[in-house]
Coordinates of C-alpha atoms in Angstrom, one line a residue:
Chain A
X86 CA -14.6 -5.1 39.9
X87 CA -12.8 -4.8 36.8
X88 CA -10.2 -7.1 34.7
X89 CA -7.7 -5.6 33.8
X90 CA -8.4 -5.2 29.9
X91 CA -11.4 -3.3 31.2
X92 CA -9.6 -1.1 33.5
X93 CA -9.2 1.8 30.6
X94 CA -12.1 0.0 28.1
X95 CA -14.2 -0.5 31.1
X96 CA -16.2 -3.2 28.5
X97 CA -15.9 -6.3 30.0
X98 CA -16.7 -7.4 33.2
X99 CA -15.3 -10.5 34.7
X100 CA -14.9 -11.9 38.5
X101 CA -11.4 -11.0 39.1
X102 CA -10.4 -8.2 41.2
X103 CA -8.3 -5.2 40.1
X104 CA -4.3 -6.1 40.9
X105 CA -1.6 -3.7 41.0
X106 CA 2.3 -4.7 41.0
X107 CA 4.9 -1.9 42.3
X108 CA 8.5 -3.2 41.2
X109 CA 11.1 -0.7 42.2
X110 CA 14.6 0.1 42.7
X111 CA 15.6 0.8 45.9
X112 CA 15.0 4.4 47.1
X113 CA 13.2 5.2 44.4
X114 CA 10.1 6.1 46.4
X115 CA 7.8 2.9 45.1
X116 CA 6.3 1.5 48.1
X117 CA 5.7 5.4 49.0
X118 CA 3.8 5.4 45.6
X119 CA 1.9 2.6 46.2
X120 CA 0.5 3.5 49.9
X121 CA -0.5 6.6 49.0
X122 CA -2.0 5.0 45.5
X123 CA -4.1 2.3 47.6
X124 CA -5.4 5.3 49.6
X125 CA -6.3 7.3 46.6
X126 CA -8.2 4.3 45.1
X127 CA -9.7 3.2 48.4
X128 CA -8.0 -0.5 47.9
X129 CA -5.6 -2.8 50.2
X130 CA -2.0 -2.3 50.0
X131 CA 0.7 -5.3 50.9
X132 CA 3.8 -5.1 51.5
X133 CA 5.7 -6.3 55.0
X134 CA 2.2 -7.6 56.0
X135 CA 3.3 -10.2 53.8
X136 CA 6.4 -11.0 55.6
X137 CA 4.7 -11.1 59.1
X138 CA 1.9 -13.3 57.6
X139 CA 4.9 -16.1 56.0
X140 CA 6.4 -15.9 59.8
X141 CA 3.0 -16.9 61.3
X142 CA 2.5 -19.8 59.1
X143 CA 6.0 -20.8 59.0
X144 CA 7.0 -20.2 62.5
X145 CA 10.2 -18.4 61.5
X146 CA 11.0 -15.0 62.8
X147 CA 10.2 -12.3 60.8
X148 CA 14.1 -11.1 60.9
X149 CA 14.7 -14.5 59.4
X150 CA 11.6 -14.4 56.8
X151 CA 13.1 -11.0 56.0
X152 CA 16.6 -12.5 55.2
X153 CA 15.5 -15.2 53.1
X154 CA 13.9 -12.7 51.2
X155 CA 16.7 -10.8 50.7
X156 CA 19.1 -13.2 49.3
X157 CA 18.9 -15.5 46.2
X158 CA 18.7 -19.2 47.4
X159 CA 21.9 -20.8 46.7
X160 CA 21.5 -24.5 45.8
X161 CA 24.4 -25.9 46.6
X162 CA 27.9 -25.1 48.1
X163 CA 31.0 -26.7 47.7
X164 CA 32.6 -28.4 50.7
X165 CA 36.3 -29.9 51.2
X166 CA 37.1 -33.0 52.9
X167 CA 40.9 -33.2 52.6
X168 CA 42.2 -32.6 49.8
X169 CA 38.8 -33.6 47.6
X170 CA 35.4 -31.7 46.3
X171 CA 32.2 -32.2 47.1
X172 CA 29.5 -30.4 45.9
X173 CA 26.7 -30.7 48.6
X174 CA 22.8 -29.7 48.7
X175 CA 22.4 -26.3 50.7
X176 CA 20.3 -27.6 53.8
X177 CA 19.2 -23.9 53.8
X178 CA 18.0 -24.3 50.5
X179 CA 14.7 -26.8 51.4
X180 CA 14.1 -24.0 54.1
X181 CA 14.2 -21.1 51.8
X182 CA 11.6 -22.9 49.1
X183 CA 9.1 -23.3 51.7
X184 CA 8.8 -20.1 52.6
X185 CA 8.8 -19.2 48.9
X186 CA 5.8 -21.3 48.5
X187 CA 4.2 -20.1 51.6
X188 CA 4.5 -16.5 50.3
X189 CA 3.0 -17.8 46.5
X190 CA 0.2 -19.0 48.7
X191 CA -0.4 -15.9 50.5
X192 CA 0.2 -13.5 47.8
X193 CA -2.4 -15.8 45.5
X194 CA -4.8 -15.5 48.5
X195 CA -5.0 -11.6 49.1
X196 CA -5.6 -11.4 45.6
X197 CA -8.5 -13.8 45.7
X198 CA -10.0 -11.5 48.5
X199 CA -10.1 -8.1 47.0
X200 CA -8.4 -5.5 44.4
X201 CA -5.1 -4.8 46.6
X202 CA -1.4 -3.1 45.6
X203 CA 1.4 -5.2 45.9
X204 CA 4.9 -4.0 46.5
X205 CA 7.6 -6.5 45.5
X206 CA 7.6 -10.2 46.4
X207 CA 7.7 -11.3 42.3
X208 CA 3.6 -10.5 42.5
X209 CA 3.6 -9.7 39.3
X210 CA 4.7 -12.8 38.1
X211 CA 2.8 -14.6 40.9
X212 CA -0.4 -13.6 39.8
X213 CA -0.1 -13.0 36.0
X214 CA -3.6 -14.9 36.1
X215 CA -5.3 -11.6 37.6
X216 CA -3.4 -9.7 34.7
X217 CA -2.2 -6.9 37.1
X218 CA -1.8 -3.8 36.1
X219 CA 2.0 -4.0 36.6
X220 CA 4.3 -0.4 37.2
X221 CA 8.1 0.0 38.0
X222 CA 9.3 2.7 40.0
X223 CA 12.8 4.2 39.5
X224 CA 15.3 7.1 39.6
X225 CA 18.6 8.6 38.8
X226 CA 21.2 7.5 41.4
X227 CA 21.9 11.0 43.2
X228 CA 17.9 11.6 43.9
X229 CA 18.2 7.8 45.1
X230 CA 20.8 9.0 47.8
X231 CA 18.7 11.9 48.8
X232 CA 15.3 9.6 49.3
X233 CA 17.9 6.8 51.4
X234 CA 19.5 9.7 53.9
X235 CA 16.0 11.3 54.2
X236 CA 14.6 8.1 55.5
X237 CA 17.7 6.8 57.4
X238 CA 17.8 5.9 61.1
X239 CA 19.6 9.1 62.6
X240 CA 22.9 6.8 63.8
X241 CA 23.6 5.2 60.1
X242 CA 26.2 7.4 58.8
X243 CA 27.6 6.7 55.7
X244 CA 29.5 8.3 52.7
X245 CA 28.2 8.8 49.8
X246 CA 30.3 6.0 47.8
X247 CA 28.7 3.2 50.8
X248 CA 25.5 4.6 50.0
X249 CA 25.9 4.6 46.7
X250 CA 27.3 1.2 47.1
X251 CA 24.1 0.1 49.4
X252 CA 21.6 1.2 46.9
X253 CA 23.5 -1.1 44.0
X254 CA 23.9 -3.6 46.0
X255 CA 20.2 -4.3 47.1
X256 CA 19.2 -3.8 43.5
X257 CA 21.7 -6.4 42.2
X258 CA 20.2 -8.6 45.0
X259 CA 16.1 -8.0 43.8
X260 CA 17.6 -8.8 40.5
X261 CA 18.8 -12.3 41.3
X262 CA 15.9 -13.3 43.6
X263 CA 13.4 -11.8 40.9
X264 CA 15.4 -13.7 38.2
X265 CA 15.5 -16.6 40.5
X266 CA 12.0 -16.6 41.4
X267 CA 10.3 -16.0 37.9
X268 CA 13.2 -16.9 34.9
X269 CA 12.4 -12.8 34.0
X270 CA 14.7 -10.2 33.9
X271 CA 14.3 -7.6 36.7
X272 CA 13.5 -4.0 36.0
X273 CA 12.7 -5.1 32.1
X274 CA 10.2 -2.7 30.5
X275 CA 8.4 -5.4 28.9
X276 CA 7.4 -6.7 31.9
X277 CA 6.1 -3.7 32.8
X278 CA 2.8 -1.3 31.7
X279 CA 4.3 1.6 33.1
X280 CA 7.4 2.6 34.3
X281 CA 7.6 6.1 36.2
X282 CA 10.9 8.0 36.9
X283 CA 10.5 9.7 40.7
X284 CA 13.9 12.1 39.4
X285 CA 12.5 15.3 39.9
X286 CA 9.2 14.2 41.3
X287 CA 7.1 15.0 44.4
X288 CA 5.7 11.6 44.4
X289 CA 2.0 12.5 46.2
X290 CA 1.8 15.0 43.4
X291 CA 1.6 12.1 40.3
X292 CA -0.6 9.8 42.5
X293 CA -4.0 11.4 41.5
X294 CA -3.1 11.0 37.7
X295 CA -2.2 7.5 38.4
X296 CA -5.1 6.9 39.6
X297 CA -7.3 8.1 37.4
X298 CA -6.3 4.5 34.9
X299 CA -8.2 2.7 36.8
X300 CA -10.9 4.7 37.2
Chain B
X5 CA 2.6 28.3 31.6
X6 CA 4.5 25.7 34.2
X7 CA 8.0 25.2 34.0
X8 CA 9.0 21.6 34.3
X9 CA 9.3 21.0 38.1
X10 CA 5.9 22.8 39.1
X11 CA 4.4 20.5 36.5
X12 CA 2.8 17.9 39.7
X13 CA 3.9 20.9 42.7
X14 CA 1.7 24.2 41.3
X15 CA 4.6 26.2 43.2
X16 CA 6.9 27.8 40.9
X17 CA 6.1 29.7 37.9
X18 CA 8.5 30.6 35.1
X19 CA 8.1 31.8 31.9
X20 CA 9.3 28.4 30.4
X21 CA 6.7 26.8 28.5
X22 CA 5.1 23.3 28.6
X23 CA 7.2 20.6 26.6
X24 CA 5.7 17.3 26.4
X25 CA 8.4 15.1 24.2
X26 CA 7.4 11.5 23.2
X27 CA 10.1 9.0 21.9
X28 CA 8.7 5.6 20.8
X29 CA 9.0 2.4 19.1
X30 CA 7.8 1.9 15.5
X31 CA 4.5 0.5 15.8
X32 CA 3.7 1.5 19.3
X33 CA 1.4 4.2 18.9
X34 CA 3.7 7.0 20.1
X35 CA 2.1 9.2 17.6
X36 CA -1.8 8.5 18.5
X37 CA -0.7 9.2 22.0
X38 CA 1.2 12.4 20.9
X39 CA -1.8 13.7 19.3
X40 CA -4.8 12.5 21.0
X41 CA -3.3 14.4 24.7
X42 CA -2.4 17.5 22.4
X43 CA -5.7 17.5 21.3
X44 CA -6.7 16.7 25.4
X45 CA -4.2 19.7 27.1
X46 CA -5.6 21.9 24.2
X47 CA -1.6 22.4 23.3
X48 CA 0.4 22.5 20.1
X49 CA 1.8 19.3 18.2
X50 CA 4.4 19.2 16.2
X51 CA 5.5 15.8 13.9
X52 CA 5.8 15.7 10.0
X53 CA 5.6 19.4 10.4
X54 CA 9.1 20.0 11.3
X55 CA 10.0 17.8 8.0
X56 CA 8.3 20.4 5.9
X57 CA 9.5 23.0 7.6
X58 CA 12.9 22.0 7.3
X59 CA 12.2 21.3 3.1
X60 CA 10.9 24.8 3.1
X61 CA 14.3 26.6 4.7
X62 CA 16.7 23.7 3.0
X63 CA 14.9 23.6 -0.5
X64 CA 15.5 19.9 -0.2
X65 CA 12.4 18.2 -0.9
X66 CA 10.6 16.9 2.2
X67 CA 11.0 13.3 1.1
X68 CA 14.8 13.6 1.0
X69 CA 14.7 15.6 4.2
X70 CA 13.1 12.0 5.5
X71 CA 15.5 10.1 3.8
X72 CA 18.2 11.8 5.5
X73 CA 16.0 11.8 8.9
X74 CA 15.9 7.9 8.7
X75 CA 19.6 7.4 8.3
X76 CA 22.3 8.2 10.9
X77 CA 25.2 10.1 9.4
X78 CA 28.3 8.5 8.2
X79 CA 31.6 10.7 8.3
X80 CA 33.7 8.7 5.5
X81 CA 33.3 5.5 3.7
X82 CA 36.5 3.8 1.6
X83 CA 36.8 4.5 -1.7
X84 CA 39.3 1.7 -3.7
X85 CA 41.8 3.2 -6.4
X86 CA 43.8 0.5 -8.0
X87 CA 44.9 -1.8 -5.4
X88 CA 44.6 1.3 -2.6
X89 CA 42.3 2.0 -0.2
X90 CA 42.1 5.7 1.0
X91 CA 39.0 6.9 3.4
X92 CA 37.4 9.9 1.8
X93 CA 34.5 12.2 3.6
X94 CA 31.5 11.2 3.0
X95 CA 30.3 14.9 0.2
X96 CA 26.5 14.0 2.1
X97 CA 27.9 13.9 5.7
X98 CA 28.0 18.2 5.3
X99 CA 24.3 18.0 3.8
X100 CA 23.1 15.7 6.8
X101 CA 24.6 18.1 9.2
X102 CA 22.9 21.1 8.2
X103 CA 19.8 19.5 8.1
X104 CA 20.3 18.3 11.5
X105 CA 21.1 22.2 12.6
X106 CA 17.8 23.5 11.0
X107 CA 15.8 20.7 12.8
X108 CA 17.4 21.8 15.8
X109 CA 16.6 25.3 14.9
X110 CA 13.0 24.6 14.5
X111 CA 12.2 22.4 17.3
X112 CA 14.2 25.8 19.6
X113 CA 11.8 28.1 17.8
X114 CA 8.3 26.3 18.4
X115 CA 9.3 25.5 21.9
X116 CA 10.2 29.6 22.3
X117 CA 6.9 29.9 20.6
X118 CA 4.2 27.7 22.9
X119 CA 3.3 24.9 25.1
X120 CA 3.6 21.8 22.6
X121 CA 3.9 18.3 22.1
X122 CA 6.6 17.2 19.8
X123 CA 7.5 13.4 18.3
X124 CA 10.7 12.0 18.0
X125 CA 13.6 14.0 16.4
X126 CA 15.9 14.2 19.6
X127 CA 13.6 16.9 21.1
X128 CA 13.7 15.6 24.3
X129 CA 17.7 16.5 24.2
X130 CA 17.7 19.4 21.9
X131 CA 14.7 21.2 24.4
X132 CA 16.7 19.9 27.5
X133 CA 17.1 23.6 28.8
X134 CA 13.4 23.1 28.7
X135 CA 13.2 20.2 31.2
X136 CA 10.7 18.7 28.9
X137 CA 8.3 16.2 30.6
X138 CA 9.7 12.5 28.4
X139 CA 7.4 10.1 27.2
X140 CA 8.9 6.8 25.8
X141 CA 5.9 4.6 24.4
X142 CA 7.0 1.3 23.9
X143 CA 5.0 -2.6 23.1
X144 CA 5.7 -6.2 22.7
X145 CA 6.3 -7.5 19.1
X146 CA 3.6 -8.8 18.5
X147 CA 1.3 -5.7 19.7
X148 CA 3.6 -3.9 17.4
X149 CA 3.0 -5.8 14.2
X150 CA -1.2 -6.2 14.7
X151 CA -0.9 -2.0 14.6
X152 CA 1.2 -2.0 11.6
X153 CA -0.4 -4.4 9.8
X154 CA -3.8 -1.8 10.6
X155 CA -2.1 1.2 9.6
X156 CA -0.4 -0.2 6.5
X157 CA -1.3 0.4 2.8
X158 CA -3.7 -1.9 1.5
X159 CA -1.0 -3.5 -1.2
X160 CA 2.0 -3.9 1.5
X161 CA 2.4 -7.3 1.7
X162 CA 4.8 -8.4 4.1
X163 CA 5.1 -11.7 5.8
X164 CA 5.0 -12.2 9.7
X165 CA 9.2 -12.2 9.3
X166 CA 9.4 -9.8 7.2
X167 CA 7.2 -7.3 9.3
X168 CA 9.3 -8.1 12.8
X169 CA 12.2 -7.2 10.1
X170 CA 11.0 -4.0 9.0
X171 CA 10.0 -2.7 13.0
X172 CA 13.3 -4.3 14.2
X173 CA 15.3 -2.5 11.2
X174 CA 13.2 0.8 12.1
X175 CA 14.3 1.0 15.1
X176 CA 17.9 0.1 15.1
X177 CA 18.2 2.8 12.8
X178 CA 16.4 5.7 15.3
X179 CA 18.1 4.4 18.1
X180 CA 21.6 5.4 16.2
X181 CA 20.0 8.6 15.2
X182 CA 19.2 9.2 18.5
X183 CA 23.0 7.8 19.7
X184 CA 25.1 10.1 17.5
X185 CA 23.2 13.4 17.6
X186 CA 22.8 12.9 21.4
X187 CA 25.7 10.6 22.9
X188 CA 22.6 9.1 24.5
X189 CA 21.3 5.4 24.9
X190 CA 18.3 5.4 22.8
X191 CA 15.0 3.9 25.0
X192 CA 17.1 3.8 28.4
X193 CA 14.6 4.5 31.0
X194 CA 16.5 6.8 32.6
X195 CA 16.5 9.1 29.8
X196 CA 12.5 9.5 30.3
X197 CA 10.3 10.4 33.0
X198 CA 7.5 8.1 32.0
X199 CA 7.3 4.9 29.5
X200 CA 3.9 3.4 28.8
X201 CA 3.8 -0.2 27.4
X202 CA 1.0 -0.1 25.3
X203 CA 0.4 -3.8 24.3
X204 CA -3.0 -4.6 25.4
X205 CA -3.9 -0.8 25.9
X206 CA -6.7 1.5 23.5
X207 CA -4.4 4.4 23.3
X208 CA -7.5 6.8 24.1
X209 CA -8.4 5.4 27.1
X210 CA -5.1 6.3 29.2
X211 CA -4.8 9.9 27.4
X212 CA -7.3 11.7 30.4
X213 CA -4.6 9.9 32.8
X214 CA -2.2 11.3 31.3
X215 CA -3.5 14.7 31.5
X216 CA -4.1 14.6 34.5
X217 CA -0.5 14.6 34.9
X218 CA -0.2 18.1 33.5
X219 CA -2.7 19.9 35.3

């Protein structure tokens, strides 16, 4: 098991186990990448396992877990009583931070088991300890679209300009939970150690050359 | 020799050749990279070559050609007579642009000629009928200044400010290079198919990955 300064050098040897990150924009093939990259390495991969683990331990429903996850937590909201203001704690708001410490806790536990790939969930940021090995999928817009209706359930039919519209907006929401979550900017190429554009790209074909870094 | 899109799929062959172009950040080790997986894939590289080559058809000397290389064109500037101000053409802007032509010139030849790697100089855009595989290498500040200050002249002496200066200053200036000859954001990902953060990275030790990618 290698740190990660040792995963090209391969000179030092430490006790923490090897940690990969996938960040991606939606439809951009990245948790596709990362499956297939956990099989070629022969290591875990994480991704809604998560989810189902944070609804065990929390006893929310998954469905619920899942929303929470997809939207920002909102602090407060404004409420009227006549004609006045009041700004008032969001009683979702307690909710939404336990489950975000319940998935810190998990996420910090899997990579205390073994090396694993993480899709999403800030794990990058969660476990900058483990100095993962941190990549960013992404793509042009129109091969975006072609990834989304290729996956779609057969009964979602929407134009182009809702998918297009779909794709942005799920991205503008990862932005602001990321931002949230970690005080980073989202999609940032600093934050990153690679960043790999799936335009163009038959995404099984790049996986072996991926995975020869951390060999 | 692969066209662009059977790079990763082995399916179609054309009689395109290989085009490897790498944009980076002063200080990043774009050019190390550049060479050391020419010297891998056994292909062509092409850098301060195409400066000479353009001193040799221009009869400008090659450290003019550079000086010219380093500075983005300007169309006018104001010239004061008496209390008037009247825009005149800039007499170097005709210069700059024919330079610019026999780069482009060049870089369409050796691409015509072989597979090849080439550095900088809008390639990426001036080969796009190519489909050139883009490289973007990029660091962190701080990366970027320890491999200056290792790769500078023994009697440049430049303070920790002065240094982030000189890198900042470096690349503002290719980055409006890059805007006006291609319309293009300089360094937006979507402009490259990969970008490798090398802070923390020995360059040599990702260049078999790399590879990999082109066989």
């Amino acid at each position: 098991m290698l740190c990660r300064q040792s995963l090209f050098a391969g000179q030092r040897k430490c006790r923490m186990n090897k940690i990969i990150t996938i960040g991606r924009e939606f439809g951009s093939g990245g948790r596709e990448l990362g499956r297939r990259l956990s099989e070629e390495l022969g290591i875990a991969y994480y991704d809604q396992e998560i989810i189902r683990e944070i609804s065990k331990r929390t006893s929310l429903s998954e469905k619920y877990v899942q929303a929470i996850m997809d939207h920002y937590p909102v602090f407060s909201y404004p409420i009227h009583i006549g004609r006045s203001f009041y700004p008032t704690v969001n009683p979702m708001f307690e909710q939404t931070m336990s489950v975000y410490q319940e998935q810190t806790r998990i996420i910090t536990e899997l990579a205390a088991e073994s090396d694993c790939i993480i899709v999403g969930r800030c794990a990058d940021y969660i476990l900058k300890e483990y100095n993962p090995f941190r990549i960013f999928v992404y793509a042009d817009m129109e091969s975006k679209m072609k990834r989304c209706r290729q996956k779609a359930p057969e009964d979602e039919k929407l134009t182009d300009r809702e998918l297009r519209q779909k794709i942005t907006g799920i991205d503008k929401k990862r932005a602001k939970y990321y931002e949230f979550y970690t005080g980073q900017s989202w999609g940032n190429k600093l934050n990153f150690d690679l960043c790999i554009n799936t335009t163009q790209t038959v995404i099984k074909d790049i996986v072996p050359a991926i995975a020869k870094l951390f060999r």
